[in-house]
């Protein structure tokens, strides 16, 4: 949920003659991606200047020690030592990479902690004016790399980016699962089951290899990377900055909603202002093995897809490349796509242009389609790429999306987190060690009962599974597993889109039902993953009012979108071309969009 950022902090050493000077922070995966494509493995040692590393090392000798330096305009970067195990000091310390946006108004009213989703993404970039525009200028804002991630140490480095890309190229980890999903006769045939079995066996073998690789390269540290520890880290930092009485404030989305649910239930008496957006189900996250998550996650996916088809038909050829004429209905466009995918299942298409030659297969198209459904602003360009292959037999633009998936850049920290959060292997609970048939049956269930088009397509955007192979599944230390219905010291704000294809409104309602009076639910009437995937002024302003004044929207509040899906001029940016918008409102919308990007797979 939520990809690793497409912009991230990569600090490089300045090779000037004044080596003890500034750390240059270069933002942008462009550089990162360019190095990666050129074959230079990302070198973590470039992080900070060598002198700075020495200073950090000298400054951090015990939990609670911190070291800060000025990083960019109004942002300080830092390292904070925390106990690796809050219940056993002898385990040593973990060093969190942090960044702080300083409140523009003084004195500051406290700190808002943030998380970039994933899990697996670096979070320091969230110490930013974008979040400040959402929560107001009274708070310091902390972005940090959670355990195992980015510049925080210990770090999960099992692969190099190159080894990860090569490892998964042309496997089910890159192509997803291919099944004849819209033809029941074929879906339930014994041939299909055999083909599905082959793919599942490959999936499990690759997951086992990843687990073994991380056991070798990361080892014991994997015990301490779960969400429970990250919640404790936030509590620890808040006490460090403000003492024991100051409440904890938090803003996040996607996986950050899981972290938020842990945080408020683990520290119910210390909760200040907390807003979470794009809600995933915490009960199933902590209570069920990951192969059972999809039935929950995908409960709105078909709604999102129907929204895509209807908006495309409504826009017609002027806005949506998949519409051949103004008369095309959503149903007609949908049937055309089904027919194409059925055909592709039997006949993969060779692609020779783009980043890498290869073959386009049905499962991969469904997987990148789901990624695009998360990001409503990307729909016009996705429709163009899909139309290019359906109408012009050119698979390259879509295939480029398949191989251009940025996931390989982010190693296996996501698995380290999800497998530490997962229920430990138990002979009493056979679900913790699923067989190939269990996985097949669950996949077929999800296709038939939950999402016919995308039921087995979430394994690319949400690369979970295989925790049964992880040596420290469940962590074996501390693992929060509810209750999720605590009474909180302050009401929190829960935000769900009407049709979010991976964190459905059902989960927002579930969490609101659990927290009941300790929460308010705000619904945004839009498709996409988190409200920022199709930002509305209404949601942004209500979020801001909550952080600034503590006011919550009334029960049943629904925010309507400002922009248009499939704007007639194709790719142009209709969301902000409304003359009635003030400059301030444009800034708010752009900030929300930038944050939404963190949680979708937008490239
Ligand atoms: C703390 O960790 C050490 C080292 O792993 C171990 O020997 C000791 O038993 C642990 N103490 C507790 C109270 O768990
Ligand atoms: C489904 O597949 C069967 C067997 O290949 C074929 O006979 C039938 O026409 C297909 N149905 C549709 C709706 O495509
Ligand atoms: C909270 O949930 C637990 C089950 O996890 C249940 O036993 C308890 O009654 C619930 N408490 C409230 C106040 O609803
Ligand atoms: C909160 O609890 C009350 C009393 O049990 C119930 O009537 C109400 O529907 C609950 N609210 C939500 C959002 O579940
Ligand atoms: C906070 O409340 C004040 C006083 O009611 C109001 O003027 C202001 O606009 C509110 N701020 C936000 C961000 O809603």
XYZ file of C-alpha atoms and ligand atoms in Angstrom:
673
model
C 0.000 0.000 0.000
C 1.764 2.792 -1.141
C 4.792 2.467 -2.855
C 8.035 3.514 -1.775
C 8.414 7.109 -2.792
C 9.229 8.187 -6.272
C 11.149 10.955 -4.725
C 13.490 10.161 -1.935
C 16.297 11.549 -0.014
C 19.586 10.597 -1.497
C 22.280 12.666 0.024
C 25.569 12.681 -1.802
C 28.984 13.763 -0.833
C 30.148 17.011 -2.316
C 33.485 16.434 -3.943
C 34.752 19.958 -3.387
C 37.993 20.973 -1.732
C 36.086 21.866 1.395
C 35.118 18.387 2.440
C 33.981 19.306 5.954
C 31.134 21.421 4.638
C 27.594 20.901 3.617
C 25.769 17.754 2.953
C 24.115 18.092 -0.393
C 20.708 16.605 -0.468
C 19.584 15.570 -3.892
C 15.935 14.806 -4.226
C 14.689 12.643 -6.969
C 14.628 9.124 -8.051
C 15.752 10.371 -11.446
C 19.315 10.231 -10.242
C 18.700 7.148 -8.222
C 16.959 5.466 -11.148
C 19.635 6.599 -13.592
C 22.384 5.057 -11.474
C 20.340 1.940 -11.180
C 19.816 1.639 -14.914
C 23.445 2.313 -15.603
C 24.219 -0.587 -13.368
C 25.865 1.268 -10.509
C 24.499 -0.298 -7.364
C 23.132 2.250 -4.939
C 25.829 2.975 -2.443
C 24.472 3.694 0.983
C 27.838 4.994 2.082
C 27.177 8.096 0.008
C 24.558 9.034 2.531
C 26.312 11.629 4.582
C 29.722 13.100 4.527
C 32.296 10.927 6.205
C 33.052 13.573 8.844
C 29.405 13.760 9.643
C 29.226 9.988 10.060
C 32.016 10.175 12.582
C 30.274 12.986 14.449
C 27.053 10.999 14.500
C 28.789 7.918 15.775
C 30.449 9.886 18.551
C 27.233 11.656 19.534
C 25.044 8.567 19.743
C 26.190 6.283 22.486
C 22.912 5.373 24.197
C 19.160 5.433 23.570
C 17.838 8.980 23.751
C 20.956 10.555 22.216
C 20.296 12.740 19.180
C 22.371 14.566 16.600
C 21.029 17.218 14.223
C 22.324 19.310 11.363
C 20.786 21.832 9.016
C 19.708 19.994 5.923
C 17.605 22.122 3.577
C 15.575 25.285 3.911
C 13.666 25.057 7.216
C 14.485 21.360 7.575
C 16.905 19.840 10.044
C 18.138 16.320 9.481
C 19.090 14.091 12.337
C 19.746 10.735 13.863
C 18.101 9.536 17.062
C 19.164 6.489 19.038
C 16.292 4.383 20.391
C 16.327 1.056 22.252
C 16.187 -1.826 19.776
C 14.078 -3.767 22.272
C 12.088 -1.584 24.670
C 11.925 -4.472 27.124
C 15.564 -5.510 27.074
C 18.204 -2.816 26.973
C 21.037 -5.279 26.484
C 19.941 -5.793 22.875
C 21.466 -2.426 22.014
C 20.260 0.510 19.963
C 18.656 1.314 16.658
C 19.512 4.610 14.985
C 16.580 6.323 13.286
C 17.146 8.689 10.368
C 14.850 11.652 10.977
C 14.065 15.043 9.501
C 12.195 17.925 11.099
C 10.231 20.672 9.372
C 10.233 23.520 11.866
C 6.903 25.138 12.742
C 6.638 28.539 11.055
C 4.625 29.917 13.978
C 6.278 30.053 17.325
C 6.045 28.668 19.878
C 5.325 25.337 18.245
C 2.292 23.436 19.546
C 4.156 20.141 19.426
C 5.171 17.640 16.804
C 3.178 15.860 14.107
C 4.786 12.525 13.236
C 4.296 11.147 9.742
C 4.772 7.915 7.838
C 5.043 7.470 4.054
C 3.111 4.205 3.690
C 4.543 1.060 2.167
C 5.881 -0.329 4.401
C 9.308 0.000 2.895
C 9.441 3.671 2.008
C 11.795 6.271 3.381
C 9.906 8.896 5.354
C 12.321 11.787 5.870
C 10.928 13.654 2.863
C 7.643 14.144 4.702
C 9.276 16.817 6.842
C 7.947 19.169 4.223
C 5.808 22.190 3.365
C 3.274 19.741 1.857
C 2.441 18.294 5.254
C 2.631 21.775 6.813
C -0.035 22.934 4.366
C -2.239 20.104 5.574
C -1.710 20.440 9.332
C -0.987 24.167 9.594
C 2.058 26.138 10.689
C 1.853 25.537 14.426
C 3.542 22.151 14.478
C 6.989 20.772 13.920
C 6.722 17.875 11.483
C 8.854 14.778 11.808
C 9.491 12.439 8.907
C 11.604 9.393 9.633
C 12.799 6.186 8.066
C 11.084 3.427 10.028
C 13.064 0.421 11.223
C 14.862 -1.519 8.532
C 14.246 1.210 5.963
C 16.298 3.864 4.169
C 19.099 5.395 6.261
C 17.886 3.960 9.563
C 20.183 1.263 10.942
C 20.125 -1.671 11.068
C 18.800 -1.652 7.492
C 17.281 -4.434 5.443
C 19.705 -4.937 2.584
C 19.209 -8.444 1.307
C 19.584 -7.666 -2.395
C 21.352 -5.022 -4.379
C 18.909 -3.167 -6.646
C 20.422 -5.016 -9.592
C 20.191 -8.435 -7.983
C 16.576 -7.759 -7.073
C 15.655 -6.683 -10.602
C 17.388 -9.679 -12.164
C 16.027 -12.067 -9.537
C 12.444 -11.215 -10.321
C 12.665 -10.488 -14.063
C 10.223 -12.620 -16.059
C 9.019 -14.440 -12.968
C 5.652 -14.337 -11.268
C 7.113 -11.650 -8.980
C 7.315 -9.309 -11.961
C 4.437 -10.593 -14.089
C 1.852 -11.396 -11.460
C -0.511 -14.334 -11.752
C -2.136 -15.051 -15.133
C -5.544 -16.722 -15.151
C -8.517 -16.769 -17.557
C -10.466 -14.622 -15.129
C -13.564 -13.649 -17.058
C -14.525 -17.118 -18.299
C -15.825 -19.388 -15.544
C -15.713 -22.470 -17.772
C -11.991 -22.062 -18.229
C -11.214 -20.657 -14.770
C -12.395 -23.809 -13.052
C -10.903 -26.286 -15.525
C -8.233 -28.718 -14.410
C -5.791 -27.214 -16.944
C -6.132 -23.823 -15.312
C -5.616 -25.273 -11.850
C -2.426 -26.983 -13.032
C -1.114 -23.768 -14.585
C -2.050 -21.823 -11.438
C -0.246 -24.491 -9.389
C 2.951 -24.028 -11.415
C 2.818 -20.275 -10.904
C 2.139 -20.670 -7.180
C 5.008 -23.104 -6.732
C 7.310 -20.657 -8.472
C 5.988 -17.849 -6.244
C 6.638 -19.861 -3.077
C 10.128 -20.905 -4.160
C 11.045 -17.284 -4.896
C 9.593 -16.149 -1.565
C 11.607 -18.840 0.199
C 14.772 -17.667 -1.540
C 14.071 -14.084 -0.419
C 13.470 -15.181 3.164
C 16.718 -17.169 3.204
C 18.609 -14.268 1.679
C 17.418 -11.882 4.399
C 18.131 -14.402 7.164
C 21.703 -14.536 5.837
C 22.237 -10.807 5.323
C 20.179 -9.239 8.100
C 19.742 -11.975 10.698
C 18.545 -11.296 14.252
C 17.780 -7.645 13.570
C 14.682 -8.855 11.693
C 13.051 -9.559 15.048
C 12.764 -5.859 15.815
C 11.297 -4.383 12.645
C 7.586 -4.793 13.219
C 5.007 -2.016 13.422
C 4.776 -2.447 17.214
C 8.354 -1.182 17.528
C 7.731 1.693 15.125
C 4.766 2.816 17.247
C 7.002 2.670 20.333
C 9.652 4.692 18.490
C 7.104 7.467 17.873
C 6.095 7.469 21.538
C 9.779 7.496 22.544
C 10.623 10.426 20.261
C 7.613 12.413 21.440
C 8.678 11.976 25.087
C 12.218 12.890 24.146
C 11.126 16.137 22.466
C 8.308 17.216 24.756
C 8.330 15.221 28.003
C 5.853 12.652 29.240
C 2.711 14.779 29.203
C 2.571 16.053 25.645
C 0.123 14.080 23.469
C 1.217 12.296 20.292
C 0.099 13.754 16.945
C 0.272 11.776 13.720
C -0.681 12.084 10.070
C -0.403 9.320 7.476
C -2.160 7.104 4.967
C -2.200 3.641 3.428
C 0.085 1.372 5.508
C 0.426 4.458 7.733
C -3.195 3.803 8.748
C -2.049 0.446 10.134
C 0.738 2.154 12.060
C -1.860 4.713 13.199
C -4.193 1.977 14.463
C -1.318 0.391 16.421
C -0.250 3.761 17.806
C -3.655 4.867 19.089
C -4.484 1.476 20.590
C -1.060 0.980 22.181
C -0.997 4.499 23.660
C -4.692 5.392 24.040
C -4.087 7.879 26.860
C -1.437 9.816 25.001
C -3.289 10.543 21.768
C -3.493 14.114 20.483
C -4.425 14.869 16.880
C -4.229 11.865 14.601
C -5.519 11.723 11.018
C -5.216 8.610 8.866
C -6.273 8.262 5.253
C -6.778 5.167 3.067
C -7.568 2.709 5.836
C -6.312 -0.879 5.844
C -7.830 -3.414 8.204
C -5.568 -3.703 11.282
C -7.434 -6.713 12.689
C -6.591 -8.835 9.695
C -3.104 -7.285 9.281
C -2.031 -8.497 12.713
C -4.336 -11.484 13.013
C -4.229 -13.229 9.627
C -1.390 -14.440 7.414
C -0.988 -12.175 4.382
C -2.433 -14.574 1.793
C -5.831 -13.884 3.386
C -5.589 -10.094 3.190
C -6.659 -9.668 -0.436
C -10.298 -10.604 0.113
C -10.481 -7.627 2.421
C -8.274 -5.209 0.546
C -9.996 -5.729 -2.801
C -13.577 -5.280 -1.633
C -13.915 -1.938 -3.485
C -11.671 -2.732 -6.457
C -14.467 -3.605 -8.865
C -16.215 -0.349 -7.880
C -13.053 1.537 -8.781
C -12.849 -0.331 -12.091
C -16.489 0.432 -12.929
C -15.801 4.077 -12.073
C -12.876 3.984 -14.533
C -15.050 2.500 -17.300
C -17.961 4.897 -16.715
C -15.737 7.966 -16.588
C -13.997 6.803 -19.769
C -17.300 6.297 -21.593
C -18.577 9.649 -20.375
C -15.461 11.472 -21.580
C -15.554 9.733 -24.967
C -12.621 9.688 -27.382
C -11.759 13.325 -26.629
C -10.723 12.412 -23.065
C -10.269 8.642 -22.984
C -8.273 6.763 -25.605
C -10.157 3.524 -24.872
C -13.434 5.021 -26.126
C -13.654 4.623 -29.885
C -16.770 6.729 -30.254
C -19.018 8.889 -28.102
C -21.531 6.078 -28.267
C -19.297 3.543 -26.517
C -20.849 2.587 -23.196
C -18.876 1.541 -20.111
C -20.078 -2.006 -20.787
C -18.799 -1.999 -24.354
C -15.389 -0.696 -23.285
C -15.261 -3.260 -20.489
C -16.064 -6.134 -22.840
C -13.321 -4.997 -25.204
C -10.791 -5.061 -22.362
C -11.988 -8.513 -21.195
C -11.691 -9.876 -24.705
C -8.194 -8.489 -25.094
C -7.047 -9.971 -21.758
C -8.561 -13.381 -22.561
C -6.718 -13.379 -25.851
C -3.484 -12.231 -24.219
C -3.768 -15.079 -21.717
C -3.427 -17.492 -24.639
C -1.077 -15.401 -26.746
C 1.497 -13.244 -24.947
C 2.767 -10.329 -27.025
C 6.456 -9.757 -27.743
C 7.702 -6.275 -26.923
C 11.016 -5.070 -28.299
C 11.006 -1.330 -27.628
C 11.399 0.440 -24.321
C 13.698 -0.325 -21.441
C 14.003 -4.044 -21.978
C 12.675 -6.561 -24.503
C 10.261 -9.173 -23.225
C 6.723 -10.466 -23.443
C 3.532 -8.834 -22.239
C 1.269 -11.303 -20.474
C -2.244 -11.010 -19.081
C -1.312 -11.128 -15.386
C 1.142 -8.256 -15.799
C -1.471 -6.090 -17.518
C -3.926 -6.710 -14.692
C -1.235 -5.861 -12.133
C -0.301 -2.530 -13.743
C -3.989 -1.804 -14.299
C -4.569 -2.153 -10.561
C -1.623 0.143 -9.891
C -3.190 2.730 -12.200
C -6.612 2.347 -10.554
C -4.958 3.532 -7.340
C -4.038 6.793 -9.003
C -7.063 8.448 -10.589
C -4.932 11.230 -12.074
C -3.041 8.625 -14.119
C -6.145 7.182 -15.768
C -5.902 9.114 -19.063
C -2.314 8.041 -19.675
C -3.020 4.442 -18.669
C -6.001 4.383 -21.049
C -3.674 5.584 -23.823
C -1.173 2.813 -23.152
C -3.884 0.172 -23.017
C -5.510 1.519 -26.198
C -2.115 1.412 -27.879
C -1.917 -2.360 -27.430
C -5.617 -3.143 -27.948
C -6.116 -1.009 -31.067
C -2.582 -0.717 -32.474
C -0.958 -3.976 -31.320
C 1.858 -2.039 -29.686
C 2.622 -3.616 -26.292
C 5.685 -1.500 -25.489
C 4.101 1.332 -23.444
C 2.336 -1.165 -21.173
C 5.366 -3.433 -20.973
C 7.418 -0.425 -19.930
C 5.038 -0.020 -16.992
C 5.605 -3.671 -16.060
C 9.405 -3.536 -16.077
C 9.514 0.081 -14.886
C 7.868 -0.809 -11.586
C 10.111 0.879 -9.014
C 9.715 -1.888 -6.444
C 13.071 -3.522 -7.172
C 14.742 -0.409 -5.830
C 13.369 -0.983 -2.390
C 14.800 -4.302 -1.373
C 12.837 -6.460 1.054
C 12.154 -4.106 3.954
C 8.424 -4.412 3.326
C 8.573 -8.150 3.941
C 10.710 -7.588 7.025
C 7.933 -5.431 8.480
C 4.928 -7.488 7.405
C 6.503 -10.783 8.459
C 7.429 -9.395 11.876
C 3.790 -8.258 12.212
C 2.355 -11.596 11.049
C 1.099 -14.343 13.341
C 3.974 -16.735 14.135
C 4.012 -20.239 12.710
C 1.787 -22.455 14.780
C 0.709 -26.037 14.329
C -2.540 -25.058 16.052
C -3.268 -22.557 13.277
C -2.647 -24.204 9.884
C -3.371 -20.871 8.183
C 0.096 -19.755 9.276
C 1.685 -22.318 6.982
C -0.548 -22.461 3.902
C -0.196 -25.200 1.303
C -0.137 -24.579 -2.441
C -3.792 -25.640 -2.562
C -4.701 -23.171 0.194
C -3.207 -20.362 -1.885
C -4.954 -21.541 -5.053
C -8.319 -21.855 -3.323
C -7.982 -18.422 -1.755
C -7.080 -16.902 -5.141
C -10.065 -18.523 -6.836
C -12.305 -17.373 -4.001
C -11.072 -13.798 -4.367
C -11.621 -13.843 -8.137
C -15.119 -15.264 -7.913
C -16.405 -13.541 -4.780
C -14.441 -10.312 -4.457
C -12.814 -9.012 -7.631
C -13.220 -10.901 -10.925
C -10.752 -8.656 -12.742
C -8.058 -8.118 -10.113
C -8.550 -10.907 -7.555
C -4.986 -12.249 -7.879
C -3.323 -9.074 -9.175
C -2.291 -7.376 -5.944
C 1.000 -9.261 -5.536
C 2.955 -6.681 -7.551
C 1.789 -3.483 -5.877
C 1.641 -5.184 -2.473
C 4.447 -7.725 -2.604
C 3.584 -9.714 0.511
C 3.491 -13.408 1.277
C 5.860 -16.203 2.165
C 6.183 -15.182 5.822
C 6.078 -18.882 6.707
C 9.652 -19.019 5.389
C 10.948 -16.140 7.499
C 13.047 -17.253 10.404
C 11.583 -14.598 12.694
C 7.988 -14.553 11.527
C 6.063 -12.817 14.293
C 9.331 -11.404 15.610
C 9.216 -13.537 18.731
C 9.634 -10.412 20.837
C 6.695 -8.013 21.118
C 3.820 -8.107 18.616
C 0.680 -6.031 19.100
C -2.448 -7.931 18.050
C -5.306 -5.819 19.399
C -7.592 -4.919 21.007
C -8.378 -2.246 18.406
C -11.312 -0.653 20.192
C -9.650 1.379 22.953
C -11.135 4.613 24.215
C -8.764 7.404 23.227
C -7.762 10.579 25.021
C -8.667 12.544 21.884
C -10.856 11.817 18.857
C -9.046 10.909 15.678
C -9.930 11.603 12.027
C -10.399 8.639 9.679
C -10.560 9.332 5.926
C -11.746 6.851 3.280
C -12.486 7.197 -0.410
C -15.739 5.810 -1.749
C -13.838 3.526 -4.131
C -10.266 2.851 -3.023
C -8.979 -0.237 -4.879
C -6.604 -1.441 -2.117
C -7.769 0.136 1.146
C -11.552 -0.064 0.818
C -14.139 2.045 2.587
C -15.220 -1.120 4.420
C -11.972 -0.926 6.412
C -12.571 2.750 7.230
C -16.022 1.830 8.517
C -14.596 -1.102 10.447
C -12.040 1.039 12.257
C -14.619 3.763 12.896
C -16.930 1.093 14.324
C -14.166 -0.205 16.588
C -13.026 3.192 17.872
C -16.591 4.452 17.820
C -16.849 7.800 19.683
C -13.087 8.129 19.684
C -13.139 8.763 15.939
C -14.875 10.577 13.079
C -15.142 9.146 9.565
C -14.811 11.473 6.578
C -15.722 9.994 3.193
C -14.393 11.446 -0.048
C -16.608 10.662 -3.012
C -13.817 9.692 -5.370
C -11.969 6.679 -6.740
C -8.292 5.984 -6.008
C -5.972 5.103 -3.155
C -6.059 7.716 -0.331
C -7.789 11.075 -0.694
C -4.691 12.661 -2.236
C -4.917 10.409 -5.295
C -7.717 12.733 -6.463
C -7.416 15.605 -4.018
C -10.377 17.705 -2.952
C -10.267 21.081 -1.207
C -13.033 19.888 1.056
C -10.967 17.034 2.551
C -7.837 19.162 2.809
C -9.667 21.971 4.609
C -11.407 19.622 7.031
C -8.076 17.958 7.823
C -6.507 21.351 8.417
C -9.373 22.476 10.643
C -8.878 19.340 12.731
C -5.162 19.925 13.260
C -5.520 23.670 13.754
C -8.722 23.877 15.813
C -9.479 20.320 16.839
C -12.844 20.400 15.062
C -14.078 17.211 13.408
C -16.486 16.792 10.503
C -20.039 15.787 11.419
C -21.012 12.116 11.118
C -21.860 11.357 7.494
C -19.790 14.150 5.926
C -18.949 13.430 2.284
C -16.438 15.496 0.313
C -17.058 15.936 -3.408
C -14.214 16.117 -5.955
C -13.199 19.436 -7.544
C -11.554 17.991 -10.641
C -12.558 15.895 -13.590
C -11.496 12.357 -14.455
C -10.373 12.004 -18.092
C -10.286 15.749 -18.792
C -10.998 16.458 -22.428
C -7.542 17.721 -23.199
C -6.150 14.315 -22.303
C -3.174 14.579 -20.011
C -3.628 18.204 -19.018
C -4.122 19.167 -15.480
C -7.801 20.132 -15.168
C -7.787 19.759 -11.445
C -6.135 23.144 -11.036
C -7.402 24.993 -14.088
C -10.434 26.212 -12.241
C -10.354 30.016 -12.394
C -12.354 30.244 -9.213
C -9.550 28.711 -7.163
C -7.490 31.159 -5.146
C -3.721 30.780 -5.118
C -3.925 29.490 -1.560
C -6.402 26.811 -2.575
C -4.193 25.760 -5.461
C -1.300 25.354 -3.066
C -3.470 23.223 -0.779
C -4.551 20.985 -3.650
C -1.019 20.613 -4.951
C 0.243 19.699 -1.495
C -2.450 17.060 -1.134
C -1.571 15.718 -4.557
C 2.137 15.521 -3.734
C 1.272 13.548 -0.599
C -1.154 11.347 -2.528
C 1.711 10.468 -4.856
C 3.587 8.931 -1.969
C 0.829 6.428 -1.451
C 0.077 5.477 -5.046
C 2.453 3.847 -7.447
C 2.745 6.928 -9.626
C 6.005 7.123 -11.488
C 17.910 -9.782 27.089
O 18.695 -10.161 25.964
C 19.804 -10.935 26.295
C 20.644 -11.103 25.040
O 19.894 -11.665 24.018
C 19.344 -12.254 26.889
O 20.455 -13.043 27.238
C 18.487 -11.987 28.107
O 17.941 -13.174 28.590
C 17.368 -11.014 27.769
N 16.690 -10.610 28.962
C 15.387 -10.681 29.086
C 14.821 -10.176 30.379
O 14.655 -11.121 28.200
C -15.057 -19.789 -22.361
O -14.134 -20.801 -22.683
C -14.724 -21.909 -23.351
C -13.675 -23.002 -23.469
O -12.508 -22.500 -24.040
C -15.250 -21.436 -24.704
O -15.861 -22.509 -25.390
C -16.274 -20.339 -24.463
O -16.691 -19.790 -25.683
C -15.687 -19.217 -23.603
N -16.731 -18.292 -23.233
C -16.622 -16.984 -23.433
C -17.760 -16.156 -22.950
O -15.637 -16.490 -23.959
C -13.216 -4.544 22.483
O -12.954 -5.715 21.742
C -12.812 -6.871 22.545
C -12.424 -7.998 21.629
O -11.211 -7.681 21.005
C -14.114 -7.154 23.286
O -13.945 -8.285 24.120
C -14.496 -5.957 24.109
O -15.755 -6.153 24.672
C -14.530 -4.692 23.260
N -14.713 -3.537 24.098
C -15.642 -2.632 23.845
C -15.698 -1.475 24.785
O -16.385 -2.698 22.884
C -21.025 3.508 18.603
O -21.656 2.827 19.642
C -23.037 3.119 19.762
C -23.564 2.450 21.025
O -23.174 1.108 21.085
C -23.738 2.668 18.508
O -25.110 2.982 18.578
C -23.133 3.375 17.308
O -23.688 2.876 16.110
C -21.630 3.129 17.270
N -21.036 3.940 16.221
C -20.341 3.406 15.230
C -19.761 4.361 14.236
O -20.144 2.212 15.124
C -10.075 27.832 13.396
O -11.073 28.523 14.134
C -11.060 29.936 13.947
C -12.070 30.556 14.918
O -13.305 29.890 14.819
C -11.362 30.236 12.496
O -11.326 31.630 12.267
C -10.331 29.572 11.610
O -10.662 29.756 10.257
C -10.251 28.086 11.906
N -9.122 27.526 11.184
C -9.270 26.502 10.324
C -8.044 26.055 9.615
O -10.325 25.941 10.157
